[in-house]
Amino acid sequence: MNGVRTSDAGGREAPRGRVDKRQAILEAAFRTFAREGYGQSCVREIAAEAGVAKPTIYNHLGDKETLFREAMLAAVGRTSGAGLGALDRLREPDGDMRPLLEETGHRILENHCDPESRALRRLLNAEAARFPDLLETVQREGAQRLHDALADRLARFALSGRLGTGDPDLAAEQFLALLTGPLELRTRLGTREVSDAELRTVARAAVDTFLRAYAPRAVDAP
C-alpha cells in the first residue's frame, strides 16, 4: 500500500499524492490570482506556478472559475484557522483581563495583516460582483467564525463576572472593530506594512477602549 489515503466525495480512497498535488495547485492558483487578479490569470500560468501540466489542473479542478472558488476556500481555511488560534488564551476565564485581551488582540492583528489574509481581502473586494455567493461563503467561514468564537469566549468572562455585558455578540463585534478599523488608514488599505510595535499599540488602545465600555461596574453597597 502507498502511504496515507483519504476518502473522496464518492467514498473512495484517494492517494496522498493526489491530495498533495491538489493542495499545491490550489496554493499556486491563489498566489497567481492574488498577483494578477482573476481576469488576468490563466490556467497555463497557474500550472507553471504549481509545477504541473495544464491538463492536470483540469483533471483535478475543472475550469478556471472552479479553480478560483476552491483556491479562495482553501485560503480562508488557512487564515481562519490562524485567526481562531489567536483566541486560545481566552479559553478559560483566568488571570488579569487586560494582558489576556492585549495578547489576543495582537495575535488577531498579526493574522489580519498576514500577506495571505490581505490578499484574500483584496481578491474578495475585487471579485465580489462576479462571485457574490463566494463572498458570503468566505465571510461565513472566516470573519463570522472568528466573531462567533470570540463571542463565546467573552460570554464566559461575562458569566464569571469579569466583563459587564449581557450581549457578547455585540461586544465581540465592537472589539474586532476596535482592532481592525484603524488598520485601513495605517496600512493605506493594505498597501503598507505595519511594524509589530504598531500592531501592539493598536491592540493596547483597542483593549483600553473596550474595557472602558465593558469592565464590570462596581455595585454600590446598600
PDB file of C-alpha atoms in Angstrom:
ATOM      1  CA  MET A   1       0.000   0.000   0.000  1.00  0.00           C
ATOM      2  CA  ASN A   2       1.156   3.518  -0.755  1.00  0.00           C
ATOM      3  CA  GLY A   3       1.158   5.692   2.393  1.00  0.00           C
ATOM      4  CA  VAL A   4      -1.731   7.699   3.793  1.00  0.00           C
ATOM      5  CA  ARG A   5      -5.004   7.711   1.891  1.00  0.00           C
ATOM      6  CA  THR A   6      -8.085   9.821   2.344  1.00  0.00           C
ATOM      7  CA  SER A   7     -11.678   9.355   1.278  1.00  0.00           C
ATOM      8  CA  ASP A   8     -13.022  11.494  -1.555  1.00  0.00           C
ATOM      9  CA  ALA A   9     -16.630  12.636  -2.008  1.00  0.00           C
ATOM     10  CA  GLY A  10     -17.630   9.357  -3.599  1.00  0.00           C
ATOM     11  CA  GLY A  11     -16.459   7.263  -0.682  1.00  0.00           C
ATOM     12  CA  ARG A  12     -13.354   6.002  -2.462  1.00  0.00           C
ATOM     13  CA  GLU A  13      -9.912   6.474  -1.043  1.00  0.00           C
ATOM     14  CA  ALA A  14      -7.625   8.952  -2.818  1.00  0.00           C
ATOM     15  CA  PRO A  15      -3.827   8.552  -2.689  1.00  0.00           C
ATOM     16  CA  ARG A  16      -1.942  11.039  -0.540  1.00  0.00           C
ATOM     17  CA  GLY A  17      -0.022  12.162  -3.624  1.00  0.00           C
ATOM     18  CA  ARG A  18      -3.221  13.206  -5.342  1.00  0.00           C
ATOM     19  CA  VAL A  19      -4.326  15.204  -2.294  1.00  0.00           C
ATOM     20  CA  ASP A  20      -0.908  16.880  -2.078  1.00  0.00           C
ATOM     21  CA  LYS A  21      -0.971  17.748  -5.767  1.00  0.00           C
ATOM     22  CA  ARG A  22      -4.417  19.291  -5.442  1.00  0.00           C
ATOM     23  CA  GLN A  23      -3.211  21.340  -2.474  1.00  0.00           C
ATOM     24  CA  ALA A  24      -0.162  22.509  -4.441  1.00  0.00           C
ATOM     25  CA  ILE A  25      -2.402  23.545  -7.337  1.00  0.00           C
ATOM     26  CA  LEU A  26      -4.748  25.487  -5.061  1.00  0.00           C
ATOM     27  CA  GLU A  27      -1.886  27.297  -3.340  1.00  0.00           C
ATOM     28  CA  ALA A  28      -0.307  28.173  -6.694  1.00  0.00           C
ATOM     29  CA  ALA A  29      -3.677  29.324  -8.014  1.00  0.00           C
ATOM     30  CA  PHE A  30      -4.219  31.601  -5.040  1.00  0.00           C
ATOM     31  CA  ARG A  31      -0.766  33.157  -5.439  1.00  0.00           C
ATOM     32  CA  THR A  32      -1.414  33.742  -9.129  1.00  0.00           C
ATOM     33  CA  PHE A  33      -4.894  35.203  -8.628  1.00  0.00           C
ATOM     34  CA  ALA A  34      -3.576  37.450  -5.846  1.00  0.00           C
ATOM     35  CA  ARG A  35      -0.748  38.671  -8.053  1.00  0.00           C
ATOM     36  CA  GLU A  36      -2.577  39.040 -11.379  1.00  0.00           C
ATOM     37  CA  GLY A  37      -6.265  39.233 -10.469  1.00  0.00           C
ATOM     38  CA  TYR A  38      -8.922  36.811 -11.663  1.00  0.00           C
ATOM     39  CA  GLY A  39      -9.395  38.294 -15.120  1.00  0.00           C
ATOM     40  CA  GLN A  40      -5.707  38.436 -15.992  1.00  0.00           C
ATOM     41  CA  SER A  41      -4.797  34.982 -14.669  1.00  0.00           C
ATOM     42  CA  CYS A  42      -4.740  31.948 -16.930  1.00  0.00           C
ATOM     43  CA  VAL A  43      -4.652  28.232 -16.224  1.00  0.00           C
ATOM     44  CA  ARG A  44      -1.364  27.855 -18.105  1.00  0.00           C
ATOM     45  CA  GLU A  45       0.332  30.320 -15.742  1.00  0.00           C
ATOM     46  CA  ILE A  46      -1.144  28.590 -12.703  1.00  0.00           C
ATOM     47  CA  ALA A  47       0.085  25.214 -13.982  1.00  0.00           C
ATOM     48  CA  ALA A  48       3.595  26.629 -14.342  1.00  0.00           C
ATOM     49  CA  GLU A  49       3.397  28.099 -10.827  1.00  0.00           C
ATOM     50  CA  ALA A  50       2.321  24.721  -9.446  1.00  0.00           C
ATOM     51  CA  GLY A  51       4.858  22.766 -11.482  1.00  0.00           C
ATOM     52  CA  VAL A  52       2.225  20.596 -13.175  1.00  0.00           C
ATOM     53  CA  ALA A  53       0.897  20.138 -16.692  1.00  0.00           C
ATOM     54  CA  LYS A  54      -2.112  22.208 -17.719  1.00  0.00           C
ATOM     55  CA  PRO A  55      -4.341  19.114 -18.241  1.00  0.00           C
ATOM     56  CA  THR A  56      -3.570  18.089 -14.645  1.00  0.00           C
ATOM     57  CA  ILE A  57      -5.382  21.174 -13.374  1.00  0.00           C
ATOM     58  CA  TYR A  58      -8.436  20.410 -15.491  1.00  0.00           C
ATOM     59  CA  ASN A  59      -8.390  16.801 -14.249  1.00  0.00           C
ATOM     60  CA  HIS A  60      -8.325  17.920 -10.619  1.00  0.00           C
ATOM     61  CA  LEU A  61     -10.491  21.028 -10.645  1.00  0.00           C
ATOM     62  CA  GLY A  62     -12.181  21.531 -13.988  1.00  0.00           C
ATOM     63  CA  ASP A  63     -12.425  25.108 -15.233  1.00  0.00           C
ATOM     64  CA  LYS A  64     -10.898  28.415 -14.121  1.00  0.00           C
ATOM     65  CA  GLU A  65     -13.976  29.516 -12.173  1.00  0.00           C
ATOM     66  CA  THR A  66     -13.993  26.332 -10.095  1.00  0.00           C
ATOM     67  CA  LEU A  67     -10.260  26.711  -9.550  1.00  0.00           C
ATOM     68  CA  PHE A  68     -10.760  30.251  -8.247  1.00  0.00           C
ATOM     69  CA  ARG A  69     -13.565  29.230  -5.912  1.00  0.00           C
ATOM     70  CA  GLU A  70     -11.628  26.301  -4.486  1.00  0.00           C
ATOM     71  CA  ALA A  71      -8.434  28.351  -4.123  1.00  0.00           C
ATOM     72  CA  MET A  72     -10.311  31.034  -2.196  1.00  0.00           C
ATOM     73  CA  LEU A  73     -11.981  28.492   0.097  1.00  0.00           C
ATOM     74  CA  ALA A  74      -8.632  26.827   0.778  1.00  0.00           C
ATOM     75  CA  ALA A  75      -7.102  30.212   1.606  1.00  0.00           C
ATOM     76  CA  VAL A  76      -9.888  31.163   4.006  1.00  0.00           C
ATOM     77  CA  GLY A  77      -9.465  27.777   5.668  1.00  0.00           C
ATOM     78  CA  ARG A  78      -5.822  28.553   6.343  1.00  0.00           C
ATOM     79  CA  THR A  79      -6.350  32.126   7.506  1.00  0.00           C
ATOM     80  CA  SER A  80      -9.416  31.382   9.641  1.00  0.00           C
ATOM     81  CA  GLY A  81      -7.535  28.587  11.386  1.00  0.00           C
ATOM     82  CA  ALA A  82      -4.833  31.055  12.380  1.00  0.00           C
ATOM     83  CA  GLY A  83      -7.453  33.559  13.482  1.00  0.00           C
ATOM     84  CA  LEU A  84      -9.189  31.051  15.720  1.00  0.00           C
ATOM     85  CA  GLY A  85      -5.838  30.050  17.166  1.00  0.00           C
ATOM     86  CA  ALA A  86      -5.411  33.658  18.313  1.00  0.00           C
ATOM     87  CA  LEU A  87      -8.220  33.080  20.807  1.00  0.00           C
ATOM     88  CA  ASP A  88      -6.541  30.168  22.585  1.00  0.00           C
ATOM     89  CA  ARG A  89      -5.604  32.205  25.660  1.00  0.00           C
ATOM     90  CA  LEU A  90      -9.248  33.143  26.212  1.00  0.00           C
ATOM     91  CA  ARG A  91     -10.480  29.575  26.602  1.00  0.00           C
ATOM     92  CA  GLU A  92     -10.535  29.748  30.383  1.00  0.00           C
ATOM     93  CA  PRO A  93     -11.522  32.944  32.257  1.00  0.00           C
ATOM     94  CA  ASP A  94      -8.428  33.068  34.484  1.00  0.00           C
ATOM     95  CA  GLY A  95      -5.796  35.755  35.031  1.00  0.00           C
ATOM     96  CA  ASP A  96      -5.785  39.510  34.526  1.00  0.00           C
ATOM     97  CA  MET A  97      -8.142  40.557  31.733  1.00  0.00           C
ATOM     98  CA  ARG A  98      -6.046  43.321  30.209  1.00  0.00           C
ATOM     99  CA  PRO A  99      -2.911  41.347  29.240  1.00  0.00           C
ATOM    100  CA  LEU A 100      -5.066  38.437  28.044  1.00  0.00           C
ATOM    101  CA  LEU A 101      -7.055  40.712  25.744  1.00  0.00           C
ATOM    102  CA  GLU A 102      -3.971  42.624  24.590  1.00  0.00           C
ATOM    103  CA  GLU A 103      -2.150  39.436  23.599  1.00  0.00           C
ATOM    104  CA  THR A 104      -5.254  38.107  21.888  1.00  0.00           C
ATOM    105  CA  GLY A 105      -5.764  41.391  20.059  1.00  0.00           C
ATOM    106  CA  HIS A 106      -2.143  41.439  18.930  1.00  0.00           C
ATOM    107  CA  ARG A 107      -2.409  37.913  17.535  1.00  0.00           C
ATOM    108  CA  ILE A 108      -5.646  38.762  15.732  1.00  0.00           C
ATOM    109  CA  LEU A 109      -3.927  41.770  14.159  1.00  0.00           C
ATOM    110  CA  GLU A 110      -0.915  39.689  13.147  1.00  0.00           C
ATOM    111  CA  ASN A 111      -3.215  37.337  11.262  1.00  0.00           C
ATOM    112  CA  HIS A 112      -5.225  40.226   9.807  1.00  0.00           C
ATOM    113  CA  CYS A 113      -2.026  41.757   8.399  1.00  0.00           C
ATOM    114  CA  ASP A 114      -0.571  38.477   7.168  1.00  0.00           C
ATOM    115  CA  PRO A 115       0.132  38.653   3.391  1.00  0.00           C
ATOM    116  CA  GLU A 116      -2.304  35.831   2.642  1.00  0.00           C
ATOM    117  CA  SER A 117      -5.088  37.458   4.672  1.00  0.00           C
ATOM    118  CA  ARG A 118      -4.507  40.781   2.908  1.00  0.00           C
ATOM    119  CA  ALA A 119      -4.509  39.101  -0.494  1.00  0.00           C
ATOM    120  CA  LEU A 120      -7.739  37.281   0.341  1.00  0.00           C
ATOM    121  CA  ARG A 121      -9.494  40.540   1.253  1.00  0.00           C
ATOM    122  CA  ARG A 122      -8.233  42.277  -1.886  1.00  0.00           C
ATOM    123  CA  LEU A 123      -9.483  39.464  -4.107  1.00  0.00           C
ATOM    124  CA  LEU A 124     -12.846  39.381  -2.365  1.00  0.00           C
ATOM    125  CA  ASN A 125     -13.292  43.112  -2.828  1.00  0.00           C
ATOM    126  CA  ALA A 126     -12.220  42.967  -6.457  1.00  0.00           C
ATOM    127  CA  GLU A 127     -14.397  39.986  -7.404  1.00  0.00           C
ATOM    128  CA  ALA A 128     -17.427  40.472  -5.148  1.00  0.00           C
ATOM    129  CA  ALA A 129     -19.681  41.451  -8.044  1.00  0.00           C
ATOM    130  CA  ARG A 130     -18.614  38.429 -10.088  1.00  0.00           C
ATOM    131  CA  PHE A 131     -18.847  35.932  -7.193  1.00  0.00           C
ATOM    132  CA  PRO A 132     -21.391  37.278  -4.663  1.00  0.00           C
ATOM    133  CA  ASP A 133     -22.121  33.805  -3.300  1.00  0.00           C
ATOM    134  CA  LEU A 134     -18.409  33.190  -2.760  1.00  0.00           C
ATOM    135  CA  LEU A 135     -18.138  36.428  -0.804  1.00  0.00           C
ATOM    136  CA  GLU A 136     -20.892  35.224   1.510  1.00  0.00           C
ATOM    137  CA  THR A 137     -19.253  31.822   1.968  1.00  0.00           C
ATOM    138  CA  VAL A 138     -15.806  33.240   2.672  1.00  0.00           C
ATOM    139  CA  GLN A 139     -17.211  35.703   5.194  1.00  0.00           C
ATOM    140  CA  ARG A 140     -19.119  32.910   6.931  1.00  0.00           C
ATOM    141  CA  GLU A 141     -16.056  30.652   7.080  1.00  0.00           C
ATOM    142  CA  GLY A 142     -13.665  33.442   8.028  1.00  0.00           C
ATOM    143  CA  ALA A 143     -14.832  36.612   9.762  1.00  0.00           C
ATOM    144  CA  GLN A 144     -18.070  35.134  11.085  1.00  0.00           C
ATOM    145  CA  ARG A 145     -16.327  32.114  12.624  1.00  0.00           C
ATOM    146  CA  LEU A 146     -13.847  34.398  14.370  1.00  0.00           C
ATOM    147  CA  HIS A 147     -16.649  36.624  15.637  1.00  0.00           C
ATOM    148  CA  ASP A 148     -18.692  33.678  16.930  1.00  0.00           C
ATOM    149  CA  ALA A 149     -15.711  32.100  18.692  1.00  0.00           C
ATOM    150  CA  LEU A 150     -14.754  35.418  20.295  1.00  0.00           C
ATOM    151  CA  ALA A 151     -18.345  35.992  21.423  1.00  0.00           C
ATOM    152  CA  ASP A 152     -18.286  32.570  23.084  1.00  0.00           C
ATOM    153  CA  ARG A 153     -15.083  33.445  24.965  1.00  0.00           C
ATOM    154  CA  LEU A 154     -16.432  36.838  26.053  1.00  0.00           C
ATOM    155  CA  ALA A 155     -19.654  35.205  27.244  1.00  0.00           C
ATOM    156  CA  ARG A 156     -17.578  33.056  29.596  1.00  0.00           C
ATOM    157  CA  PHE A 157     -15.901  36.163  31.009  1.00  0.00           C
ATOM    158  CA  ALA A 158     -19.303  37.788  31.471  1.00  0.00           C
ATOM    159  CA  LEU A 159     -20.682  34.733  33.261  1.00  0.00           C
ATOM    160  CA  SER A 160     -17.704  34.746  35.616  1.00  0.00           C
ATOM    161  CA  GLY A 161     -18.343  38.416  36.399  1.00  0.00           C
ATOM    162  CA  ARG A 162     -15.169  39.666  34.741  1.00  0.00           C
ATOM    163  CA  LEU A 163     -16.912  41.524  31.925  1.00  0.00           C
ATOM    164  CA  GLY A 164     -20.011  43.674  32.226  1.00  0.00           C
ATOM    165  CA  THR A 165     -22.011  42.734  29.153  1.00  0.00           C
ATOM    166  CA  GLY A 166     -25.278  40.967  28.529  1.00  0.00           C
ATOM    167  CA  ASP A 167     -24.610  40.902  24.772  1.00  0.00           C
ATOM    168  CA  PRO A 168     -21.357  39.064  23.983  1.00  0.00           C
ATOM    169  CA  ASP A 169     -22.131  39.122  20.241  1.00  0.00           C
ATOM    170  CA  LEU A 170     -22.133  42.925  20.256  1.00  0.00           C
ATOM    171  CA  ALA A 171     -19.055  43.016  22.491  1.00  0.00           C
ATOM    172  CA  ALA A 172     -17.175  40.724  20.078  1.00  0.00           C
ATOM    173  CA  GLU A 173     -18.232  42.824  17.095  1.00  0.00           C
ATOM    174  CA  GLN A 174     -17.032  46.002  18.762  1.00  0.00           C
ATOM    175  CA  PHE A 175     -13.731  44.524  19.958  1.00  0.00           C
ATOM    176  CA  LEU A 176     -12.914  43.319  16.445  1.00  0.00           C
ATOM    177  CA  ALA A 177     -13.881  46.708  15.019  1.00  0.00           C
ATOM    178  CA  LEU A 178     -11.598  48.480  17.509  1.00  0.00           C
ATOM    179  CA  LEU A 179      -8.744  46.212  16.399  1.00  0.00           C
ATOM    180  CA  THR A 180      -9.140  46.134  12.636  1.00  0.00           C
ATOM    181  CA  GLY A 181     -10.782  49.505  11.997  1.00  0.00           C
ATOM    182  CA  PRO A 182      -7.629  51.630  12.432  1.00  0.00           C
ATOM    183  CA  LEU A 183      -5.638  49.418  10.083  1.00  0.00           C
ATOM    184  CA  GLU A 184      -7.340  50.631   6.898  1.00  0.00           C
ATOM    185  CA  LEU A 185      -5.743  54.024   7.440  1.00  0.00           C
ATOM    186  CA  ARG A 186      -2.498  52.784   8.969  1.00  0.00           C
ATOM    187  CA  THR A 187      -1.889  50.245   6.181  1.00  0.00           C
ATOM    188  CA  ARG A 188      -3.230  52.552   3.444  1.00  0.00           C
ATOM    189  CA  LEU A 189      -5.868  49.982   2.532  1.00  0.00           C
ATOM    190  CA  GLY A 190      -3.414  47.109   2.853  1.00  0.00           C
ATOM    191  CA  THR A 191      -0.630  48.582   0.722  1.00  0.00           C
ATOM    192  CA  ARG A 192       1.717  49.487   3.599  1.00  0.00           C
ATOM    193  CA  GLU A 193       3.439  47.174   6.037  1.00  0.00           C
ATOM    194  CA  VAL A 194       2.951  47.968   9.719  1.00  0.00           C
ATOM    195  CA  SER A 195       5.507  47.105  12.357  1.00  0.00           C
ATOM    196  CA  ASP A 196       4.900  44.745  15.229  1.00  0.00           C
ATOM    197  CA  ALA A 197       5.260  47.678  17.625  1.00  0.00           C
ATOM    198  CA  GLU A 198       2.478  49.492  15.783  1.00  0.00           C
ATOM    199  CA  LEU A 199       0.234  46.430  15.969  1.00  0.00           C
ATOM    200  CA  ARG A 200       0.798  46.247  19.714  1.00  0.00           C
ATOM    201  CA  THR A 201      -0.063  49.938  20.032  1.00  0.00           C
ATOM    202  CA  VAL A 202      -3.344  49.357  18.198  1.00  0.00           C
ATOM    203  CA  ALA A 203      -4.095  46.312  20.364  1.00  0.00           C
ATOM    204  CA  ARG A 204      -3.461  48.240  23.599  1.00  0.00           C
ATOM    205  CA  ALA A 205      -5.649  51.134  22.500  1.00  0.00           C
ATOM    206  CA  ALA A 206      -8.431  48.753  21.467  1.00  0.00           C
ATOM    207  CA  VAL A 207      -8.351  46.953  24.813  1.00  0.00           C
ATOM    208  CA  ASP A 208      -8.274  50.233  26.718  1.00  0.00           C
ATOM    209  CA  THR A 209     -11.406  51.465  24.934  1.00  0.00           C
ATOM    210  CA  PHE A 210     -13.083  48.068  25.173  1.00  0.00           C
ATOM    211  CA  LEU A 211     -12.558  47.783  28.928  1.00  0.00           C
ATOM    212  CA  ARG A 212     -13.821  51.309  29.488  1.00  0.00           C
ATOM    213  CA  ALA A 213     -17.091  50.111  27.981  1.00  0.00           C
ATOM    214  CA  TYR A 214     -17.223  46.546  29.280  1.00  0.00           C
ATOM    215  CA  ALA A 215     -15.331  46.363  32.563  1.00  0.00           C
ATOM    216  CA  PRO A 216     -17.666  45.180  35.377  1.00  0.00           C
ATOM    217  CA  ARG A 217     -19.377  48.030  37.167  1.00  0.00           C
ATOM    218  CA  ALA A 218     -18.920  48.309  40.925  1.00  0.00           C
ATOM    219  CA  VAL A 219     -22.133  47.677  42.834  1.00  0.00           C
ATOM    220  CA  ASP A 220     -22.853  50.257  45.492  1.00  0.00           C
ATOM    221  CA  ALA A 221     -23.407  48.849  48.956  1.00  0.00           C
ATOM    222  CA  PRO A 222     -26.990  49.236  50.294  1.00  0.00           C
TER     223      PRO A 222
END
